[in-house]
Amino acid sequence: FLPSQLSLLYKWLNSFPFLFLSGAGYHSESKAKEYKHVCKRACQRAVDRLKAGAFAVEAVAAALVELEDSPFTNAGMGSNLNLSGEIECDASIMDGKSLHYGAVGAISGIKNPVLVANRLLNEAQKGKLSAGRIPPCFLVGQGAHDWAVTHGIPPCPSEKMATKFSLSAYKRNKRKMELAEKMDTGHNQTKKRRQSSENENGSGCLDTVGAIVVDQEGNVAAAVSSGGLAMKHPGRVGQAAHYGCGCWAENACNMNPYSTAVSTSGCGEHLIRTMLARECSAAMQSEDAHQALLEAMQHKFISSPFLASEDRVLGGVIVLRCCRCVEAQPSQDIQGALVEFLWSHTTESMCVGYMSAQDSKAKTHISRLPPGAVPGQSLAIEGGVCRLMSIVE
């Protein structure tokens, strides 16, 4: 695999919240400006919420809403269409403080699936339902849609969620599938169909969005949202909805010295079979975060025995870990956190953005595999470190 690339960005800040978001797949040079602009808007929206006193889980949901509303991402508006020409979305969110989780899968007719996932999380925190029933944390299909509407989340016709780009991509993909079906039967047809499927589900179709946040209290949260693979079978649910696969967030405790938050993007089936979000979170308890993520991506993903039959393993992660500290100064106590934020991907590229409450604007970057690297067989890893400070009242 490729040599690791780690850039350390040391900053002293007097405000604590920090946001990090991403989407992995293929990001063309011609649309790089649009991708970065979307990331900046999402960062700003979340940081505004954090400055207003919102907790991490509220801020991470706000970031995802902004990303879902963009026609340039494969989440919410403009999502990939399935075989039937419909949009079905997946999303999940996790609160590192309560460890509660909410998710929806294959949901149609809802513009912002992450809001449904977040409402499921919030409702679960209220305790049992009537007659001692356990509240749901994961709903799918029509049941998820109906639950959302009854809980005040407005429906949106699927045809209004499709964009010119997603519709043209669907028509193009459908023509390719029809041509494949006309090919000669036998081994050659099977091989060509497999190649066609690989092309359609290559890294250009995998730009799931995700975000991770740490708030002023040191709580972490993570969320992810996706329209799924292009031309997927109706009812298919990807990693964005699966527990431990799409996102993970866990505050520090006696067993774990670090708070960690993770969000994944890429081929859902690959991420589900490796439970990559939870694997990366567990790896972050090691002393060297960079080395731990490098080894997790190599051994738990690219070379995973659960994916031994795959030629290309496509995915990406954003990871945040932090630990608290209090420094005594002559006139006041300074409460701070050392935050390490990393991203890694095997896809051709990954668009990332990050921002603290002290920053005037978000920083964005499109990470790419070096020239000659084979997507799905090589990885890139980058990241930084910052120290966030606040006054202890």
Short mmCIF file of C-alpha atoms in Angstrom, two decimals:
data_model
loop_
_atom_site.label_atom_id
_atom_site.label_comp_id
_atom_site.label_asym_id
_atom_site.label_seq_id
_atom_site.Cartn_x
_atom_site.Cartn_y
_atom_site.Cartn_z
CA PHE A 1 0.00 0.00 0.00
CA LEU A 2 0.99 3.63 -0.31
CA PRO A 3 3.27 5.44 2.12
CA SER A 4 1.23 7.29 4.70
CA GLN A 5 0.86 11.04 4.49
CA LEU A 6 0.23 12.86 7.78
CA SER A 7 0.26 16.62 8.01
CA LEU A 8 0.16 17.99 11.56
CA LEU A 9 -1.77 21.21 11.98
CA TYR A 10 -1.19 22.59 15.47
CA LYS A 11 -3.48 25.41 16.58
CA TRP A 12 -4.27 27.10 19.87
CA LEU A 13 -7.92 28.04 19.96
CA ASN A 14 -10.03 29.72 22.63
CA SER A 15 -13.23 27.99 21.63
CA PHE A 16 -13.93 24.32 22.01
CA PRO A 17 -16.34 22.79 19.44
CA PHE A 18 -14.88 21.09 16.37
CA LEU A 19 -16.52 19.65 13.24
CA PHE A 20 -15.17 17.32 10.57
CA LEU A 21 -17.13 16.03 7.55
CA SER A 22 -16.54 14.15 4.32
CA GLY A 23 -17.73 12.15 1.34
CA ALA A 24 -15.72 9.46 -0.46
CA GLY A 25 -15.99 8.44 -4.09
CA TYR A 26 -14.84 10.29 -7.19
CA HIS A 27 -14.80 14.09 -7.27
CA SER A 28 -14.04 15.53 -10.70
CA GLU A 29 -11.74 18.52 -11.00
CA SER A 30 -14.52 20.39 -12.81
CA LYS A 31 -16.82 20.11 -9.80
CA ALA A 32 -14.20 20.46 -7.08
CA LYS A 33 -15.32 24.01 -6.34
CA GLU A 34 -18.93 22.91 -5.81
CA TYR A 35 -17.94 20.00 -3.54
CA LYS A 36 -15.78 22.26 -1.39
CA HIS A 37 -18.48 24.90 -1.19
CA VAL A 38 -21.00 22.34 0.05
CA CYS A 39 -18.55 21.18 2.73
CA LYS A 40 -17.94 24.77 3.85
CA ARG A 41 -21.66 25.46 4.17
CA ALA A 42 -22.20 22.29 6.19
CA CYS A 43 -19.31 23.12 8.52
CA GLN A 44 -20.60 26.63 9.05
CA ARG A 45 -24.12 25.45 9.76
CA ALA A 46 -22.95 22.99 12.40
CA VAL A 47 -20.53 25.41 14.03
CA ASP A 48 -23.28 28.03 14.24
CA ARG A 49 -25.34 25.50 16.18
CA LEU A 50 -22.40 24.70 18.46
CA LYS A 51 -21.79 28.38 19.16
CA ALA A 52 -25.45 28.70 20.12
CA GLY A 53 -24.95 26.01 22.76
CA ALA A 54 -26.17 22.94 20.88
CA PHE A 55 -24.79 19.54 21.77
CA ALA A 56 -22.65 17.51 19.37
CA VAL A 57 -25.51 15.30 18.22
CA GLU A 58 -27.61 18.33 17.25
CA ALA A 59 -24.73 19.93 15.37
CA VAL A 60 -23.85 16.79 13.45
CA ALA A 61 -27.47 16.45 12.31
CA ALA A 62 -27.43 20.07 11.12
CA ALA A 63 -24.32 19.40 9.04
CA LEU A 64 -25.92 16.36 7.44
CA VAL A 65 -29.08 18.30 6.53
CA GLU A 66 -26.95 20.78 4.60
CA LEU A 67 -25.16 17.95 2.79
CA GLU A 68 -28.43 16.13 2.01
CA ASP A 69 -29.92 19.31 0.54
CA SER A 70 -27.08 19.67 -1.96
CA PRO A 71 -27.72 18.27 -5.47
CA PHE A 72 -24.02 17.40 -5.73
CA THR A 73 -24.03 14.69 -3.05
CA ASN A 74 -25.46 11.18 -3.11
CA ALA A 75 -27.69 11.77 -0.09
CA GLY A 76 -31.19 13.20 0.18
CA MET A 77 -31.76 15.48 -2.82
CA GLY A 78 -30.11 14.17 -5.96
CA SER A 79 -29.48 10.66 -4.63
CA ASN A 80 -28.78 7.73 -6.94
CA LEU A 81 -31.86 6.07 -8.41
CA ASN A 82 -32.46 2.35 -7.93
CA LEU A 83 -33.40 -0.22 -10.59
CA SER A 84 -37.00 0.94 -10.52
CA GLY A 85 -36.03 4.58 -10.99
CA GLU A 86 -36.88 5.46 -7.38
CA ILE A 87 -34.85 7.13 -4.63
CA GLU A 88 -34.40 5.15 -1.41
CA CYS A 89 -32.12 6.59 1.25
CA ASP A 90 -30.26 5.34 4.32
CA ALA A 91 -29.03 7.35 7.29
CA SER A 92 -27.90 6.90 10.88
CA ILE A 93 -26.69 8.98 13.79
CA MET A 94 -24.99 8.13 17.09
CA ASP A 95 -24.57 10.11 20.29
CA GLY A 96 -21.30 9.40 22.10
CA LYS A 97 -22.64 10.57 25.45
CA SER A 98 -25.78 8.39 25.70
CA LEU A 99 -24.56 5.79 23.16
CA HIS A 100 -28.01 5.90 21.62
CA TYR A 101 -28.34 5.32 17.89
CA GLY A 102 -31.06 5.98 15.33
CA ALA A 103 -31.29 4.84 11.72
CA VAL A 104 -33.52 4.55 8.67
CA GLY A 105 -33.06 2.31 5.65
CA ALA A 106 -34.55 2.31 2.15
CA ILE A 107 -36.76 5.27 3.03
CA SER A 108 -38.51 7.14 0.22
CA GLY A 109 -40.32 10.45 0.14
CA ILE A 110 -38.34 12.14 2.93
CA LYS A 111 -35.96 14.95 1.92
CA ASN A 112 -33.71 14.66 4.99
CA PRO A 113 -33.42 11.04 6.20
CA VAL A 114 -30.97 12.07 8.94
CA LEU A 115 -33.78 14.01 10.65
CA VAL A 116 -35.78 10.80 10.94
CA ALA A 117 -32.74 8.95 12.32
CA ASN A 118 -32.17 11.76 14.82
CA ARG A 119 -35.82 11.75 15.88
CA LEU A 120 -35.64 7.99 16.46
CA LEU A 121 -32.59 8.56 18.66
CA ASN A 122 -34.35 11.31 20.62
CA GLU A 123 -37.53 9.29 21.09
CA ALA A 124 -35.56 6.28 22.32
CA GLN A 125 -33.94 8.44 25.00
CA LYS A 126 -37.38 9.15 26.46
CA GLY A 127 -37.73 5.55 27.57
CA LYS A 128 -40.28 2.81 26.94
CA LEU A 129 -43.52 3.25 25.05
CA SER A 130 -46.99 2.38 26.34
CA ALA A 131 -47.43 -1.12 27.69
CA GLY A 132 -43.67 -1.36 28.23
CA ARG A 133 -42.81 -1.55 24.52
CA ILE A 134 -39.22 -0.90 23.48
CA PRO A 135 -38.98 2.12 21.16
CA PRO A 136 -37.46 1.40 17.72
CA CYS A 137 -33.98 2.58 16.82
CA PHE A 138 -33.95 1.39 13.18
CA LEU A 139 -36.88 1.57 10.74
CA VAL A 140 -37.03 0.78 7.03
CA GLY A 141 -39.17 1.36 3.97
CA GLN A 142 -42.78 2.47 4.20
CA GLY A 143 -42.82 1.95 7.95
CA ALA A 144 -39.97 4.45 8.34
CA HIS A 145 -41.77 6.95 6.10
CA ASP A 146 -45.04 6.66 8.00
CA TRP A 147 -43.30 6.98 11.38
CA ALA A 148 -41.50 10.12 10.17
CA VAL A 149 -44.72 11.78 9.00
CA THR A 150 -46.56 10.99 12.23
CA HIS A 151 -43.67 12.59 14.14
CA GLY A 152 -43.88 15.86 12.24
CA ILE A 153 -41.28 15.37 9.51
CA PRO A 154 -42.83 16.56 6.22
CA PRO A 155 -42.92 14.20 3.22
CA CYS A 156 -41.36 15.11 -0.11
CA PRO A 157 -42.40 13.40 -3.38
CA SER A 158 -39.57 11.26 -4.74
CA GLU A 159 -39.80 12.93 -8.14
CA LYS A 160 -38.91 16.25 -6.50
CA MET A 161 -35.81 14.69 -4.95
CA ALA A 162 -34.38 13.62 -8.31
CA THR A 163 -32.13 16.09 -10.12
CA LYS A 164 -31.19 16.45 -13.77
CA PHE A 165 -27.86 14.84 -12.97
CA SER A 166 -29.32 11.83 -11.12
CA LEU A 167 -31.97 11.29 -13.81
CA SER A 168 -29.42 11.44 -16.65
CA ALA A 169 -27.15 9.05 -14.75
CA TYR A 170 -30.06 6.64 -14.31
CA LYS A 171 -30.91 6.71 -18.04
CA ARG A 172 -27.25 6.19 -18.94
CA ASN A 173 -26.88 3.28 -16.52
CA LYS A 174 -30.12 1.70 -17.72
CA ARG A 175 -28.94 1.79 -21.34
CA LYS A 176 -25.69 0.10 -20.34
CA MET A 177 -27.59 -2.64 -18.52
CA GLU A 178 -29.87 -3.21 -21.51
CA LEU A 179 -26.84 -3.53 -23.79
CA ALA A 180 -25.25 -6.02 -21.39
CA GLU A 181 -28.41 -8.15 -21.47
CA LYS A 182 -28.21 -8.34 -25.27
CA MET A 183 -24.73 -9.79 -25.22
CA ASP A 184 -24.02 -13.45 -25.92
CA THR A 185 -24.97 -15.87 -23.17
CA GLY A 186 -22.41 -17.96 -21.29
CA HIS A 187 -19.16 -17.14 -19.59
CA ASN A 188 -18.45 -14.04 -21.68
CA GLN A 189 -21.81 -12.53 -20.81
CA THR A 190 -21.36 -13.27 -17.12
CA LYS A 191 -17.93 -11.69 -17.20
CA LYS A 192 -19.14 -8.62 -19.07
CA ARG A 193 -22.09 -8.21 -16.75
CA ARG A 194 -19.75 -8.37 -13.78
CA GLN A 195 -17.47 -5.77 -15.37
CA SER A 196 -20.45 -3.53 -16.14
CA SER A 197 -21.63 -3.80 -12.56
CA GLU A 198 -18.18 -2.92 -11.28
CA ASN A 199 -18.07 0.13 -13.50
CA GLU A 200 -21.50 1.33 -12.45
CA ASN A 201 -20.73 0.82 -8.78
CA GLY A 202 -17.23 2.24 -9.00
CA SER A 203 -15.97 5.03 -6.82
CA GLY A 204 -17.89 7.61 -8.84
CA CYS A 205 -21.17 6.39 -7.32
CA LEU A 206 -20.10 6.13 -3.70
CA ASP A 207 -20.13 9.71 -2.44
CA THR A 208 -22.00 9.06 0.78
CA VAL A 209 -21.77 11.98 3.22
CA GLY A 210 -20.86 11.96 6.88
CA ALA A 211 -19.85 14.21 9.76
CA ILE A 212 -18.26 13.92 13.21
CA VAL A 213 -18.33 16.54 15.98
CA VAL A 214 -16.96 17.26 19.44
CA ASP A 215 -18.80 19.92 21.46
CA GLN A 216 -17.80 22.25 24.30
CA GLU A 217 -18.57 19.60 26.90
CA GLY A 218 -16.30 17.12 25.14
CA ASN A 219 -19.18 14.99 23.84
CA VAL A 220 -18.75 13.40 20.43
CA ALA A 221 -21.32 12.47 17.80
CA ALA A 222 -21.31 11.00 14.30
CA ALA A 223 -23.76 10.73 11.43
CA VAL A 224 -23.91 9.43 7.87
CA SER A 225 -26.40 9.61 5.00
CA SER A 226 -26.52 7.98 1.58
CA GLY A 227 -28.65 7.38 -1.48
CA GLY A 228 -26.89 4.05 -1.96
CA LEU A 229 -25.33 2.45 -5.00
CA ALA A 230 -26.57 3.45 -8.43
CA MET A 231 -29.03 0.90 -9.90
CA LYS A 232 -29.31 -0.96 -6.59
CA HIS A 233 -32.13 -3.44 -6.05
CA PRO A 234 -35.21 -1.86 -4.44
CA GLY A 235 -35.15 -2.44 -0.69
CA ARG A 236 -31.38 -2.68 -0.48
CA VAL A 237 -29.98 -1.12 2.70
CA GLY A 238 -26.37 0.03 2.77
CA GLN A 239 -23.85 0.69 5.51
CA ALA A 240 -25.19 4.16 6.22
CA ALA A 241 -28.04 2.61 8.22
CA HIS A 242 -26.27 -0.37 9.80
CA TYR A 243 -25.12 -0.25 13.42
CA GLY A 244 -21.33 -0.08 13.69
CA CYS A 245 -20.88 0.16 9.93
CA GLY A 246 -21.88 3.67 8.88
CA CYS A 247 -20.96 5.67 11.96
CA TRP A 248 -19.83 5.31 15.54
CA ALA A 249 -19.45 7.69 18.49
CA GLU A 250 -18.34 6.91 22.03
CA ASN A 251 -17.28 9.25 24.81
CA ALA A 252 -14.24 8.38 26.90
CA CYS A 253 -14.91 6.16 29.91
CA ASN A 254 -12.98 4.04 32.41
CA MET A 255 -12.32 1.42 29.74
CA ASN A 256 -11.46 3.87 26.93
CA PRO A 257 -9.19 6.89 27.55
CA TYR A 258 -10.19 8.60 24.31
CA SER A 259 -13.51 9.83 22.96
CA THR A 260 -13.90 8.70 19.36
CA ALA A 261 -16.22 9.45 16.45
CA VAL A 262 -16.15 7.78 13.03
CA SER A 263 -18.14 8.07 9.81
CA THR A 264 -17.67 5.87 6.74
CA SER A 265 -18.34 6.17 3.03
CA GLY A 266 -17.96 3.84 0.09
CA CYS A 267 -19.35 0.50 -1.04
CA GLY A 268 -21.96 -0.41 1.56
CA GLU A 269 -21.55 -4.15 1.26
CA HIS A 270 -17.81 -3.87 1.91
CA LEU A 271 -18.34 -1.62 4.91
CA ILE A 272 -21.09 -3.80 6.36
CA ARG A 273 -19.09 -7.01 6.14
CA THR A 274 -16.15 -5.41 7.95
CA MET A 275 -18.09 -3.20 10.43
CA LEU A 276 -15.46 -0.61 9.62
CA ALA A 277 -16.82 2.26 11.73
CA ARG A 278 -16.65 0.31 14.97
CA GLU A 279 -13.33 -1.29 14.04
CA CYS A 280 -11.74 2.11 13.47
CA SER A 281 -13.19 3.45 16.71
CA ALA A 282 -11.68 0.55 18.66
CA ALA A 283 -8.33 1.06 16.92
CA MET A 284 -8.27 4.71 18.02
CA GLN A 285 -7.69 3.66 21.64
CA SER A 286 -4.09 2.87 20.67
CA GLU A 287 -1.41 5.42 21.52
CA ASP A 288 -0.52 6.29 17.91
CA ALA A 289 -3.77 7.25 16.16
CA HIS A 290 -2.21 7.58 12.73
CA GLN A 291 -0.54 4.18 12.81
CA ALA A 292 -3.68 2.61 14.28
CA LEU A 293 -5.89 3.92 11.47
CA LEU A 294 -3.34 2.86 8.86
CA GLU A 295 -3.32 -0.69 10.23
CA ALA A 296 -7.10 -0.81 10.59
CA MET A 297 -7.64 0.23 6.97
CA GLN A 298 -5.05 -2.25 5.75
CA HIS A 299 -5.83 -5.29 7.88
CA LYS A 300 -9.50 -4.79 8.77
CA PHE A 301 -10.59 -3.52 5.36
CA ILE A 302 -8.36 -3.94 2.29
CA SER A 303 -6.96 -7.29 3.45
CA SER A 304 -9.96 -8.36 5.50
CA PRO A 305 -10.69 -12.11 5.30
CA PHE A 306 -14.37 -11.17 5.04
CA LEU A 307 -13.62 -9.52 1.68
CA ALA A 308 -11.13 -12.04 0.35
CA SER A 309 -13.17 -12.62 -2.81
CA GLU A 310 -13.27 -8.92 -3.72
CA ASP A 311 -10.85 -7.52 -6.30
CA ARG A 312 -11.36 -3.95 -5.16
CA VAL A 313 -12.36 -2.86 -1.67
CA LEU A 314 -13.81 0.64 -1.83
CA GLY A 315 -14.36 2.85 1.17
CA GLY A 316 -13.28 5.80 3.22
CA VAL A 317 -13.42 6.94 6.84
CA ILE A 318 -13.16 10.14 8.81
CA VAL A 319 -12.02 9.72 12.39
CA LEU A 320 -11.89 12.08 15.35
CA ARG A 321 -10.49 11.30 18.76
CA CYS A 322 -9.95 13.58 21.71
CA CYS A 323 -8.88 13.60 25.34
CA ARG A 324 -9.56 16.26 27.95
CA CYS A 325 -7.05 18.14 30.05
CA VAL A 326 -7.11 21.04 32.50
CA GLU A 327 -4.14 23.39 32.81
CA ALA A 328 -3.76 25.73 35.80
CA GLN A 329 -2.77 29.28 34.86
CA PRO A 330 -1.90 32.13 37.29
CA SER A 331 -5.28 33.85 36.85
CA GLN A 332 -7.58 31.12 35.56
CA ASP A 333 -7.94 27.46 34.74
CA ILE A 334 -7.83 26.51 31.08
CA GLN A 335 -9.86 23.50 30.03
CA GLY A 336 -8.81 21.96 26.78
CA ALA A 337 -8.81 18.96 24.53
CA LEU A 338 -6.26 17.50 22.20
CA VAL A 339 -8.18 16.58 19.06
CA GLU A 340 -6.75 14.37 16.35
CA PHE A 341 -8.66 14.22 13.10
CA LEU A 342 -7.78 11.79 10.33
CA TRP A 343 -9.18 10.59 7.06
CA SER A 344 -8.32 7.61 4.93
CA HIS A 345 -9.76 6.18 1.72
CA THR A 346 -9.27 3.53 -0.94
CA THR A 347 -11.56 5.34 -3.38
CA GLU A 348 -10.12 7.65 -6.03
CA SER A 349 -10.81 10.70 -3.92
CA MET A 350 -12.40 12.01 -0.75
CA CYS A 351 -13.67 15.53 -0.10
CA VAL A 352 -13.20 16.67 3.50
CA GLY A 353 -13.93 19.82 5.44
CA TYR A 354 -13.18 20.81 9.03
CA MET A 355 -13.79 23.80 11.27
CA SER A 356 -13.63 24.87 14.90
CA ALA A 357 -15.80 27.48 16.57
CA GLN A 358 -12.82 29.86 16.50
CA ASP A 359 -12.32 29.62 12.73
CA SER A 360 -13.83 32.32 10.52
CA LYS A 361 -14.36 29.79 7.75
CA ALA A 362 -14.02 26.08 7.13
CA LYS A 363 -11.00 24.47 5.56
CA THR A 364 -11.65 22.02 2.72
CA HIS A 365 -9.51 19.56 0.85
CA ILE A 366 -10.01 16.93 -1.83
CA SER A 367 -7.74 14.03 -0.95
CA ARG A 368 -6.75 11.86 -3.91
CA LEU A 369 -4.83 8.64 -4.38
CA PRO A 370 -1.43 9.35 -5.94
CA PRO A 371 -1.03 8.85 -9.72
CA GLY A 372 -0.79 5.19 -10.63
CA ALA A 373 -2.48 3.95 -7.46
CA VAL A 374 -5.26 1.44 -8.00
CA PRO A 375 -8.53 2.33 -6.26
CA GLY A 376 -9.66 -0.44 -3.96
CA GLN A 377 -6.15 -1.82 -3.59
CA SER A 378 -4.23 1.22 -2.25
CA LEU A 379 -5.01 3.74 0.44
CA ALA A 380 -4.31 7.34 1.29
CA ILE A 381 -4.24 8.67 4.84
CA GLU A 382 -3.97 12.26 5.99
CA GLY A 383 -4.98 14.33 8.97
CA GLY A 384 -4.04 16.80 11.62
CA VAL A 385 -3.97 17.70 15.28
CA CYS A 386 -5.40 20.70 17.05
CA ARG A 387 -5.66 21.82 20.63
CA LEU A 388 -8.97 23.36 21.63
CA MET A 389 -9.11 25.58 24.67
CA SER A 390 -11.80 27.21 26.80
CA ILE A 391 -11.93 29.07 30.09
CA VAL A 392 -13.19 27.14 33.13
CA GLU A 393 -15.76 29.33 34.86
#
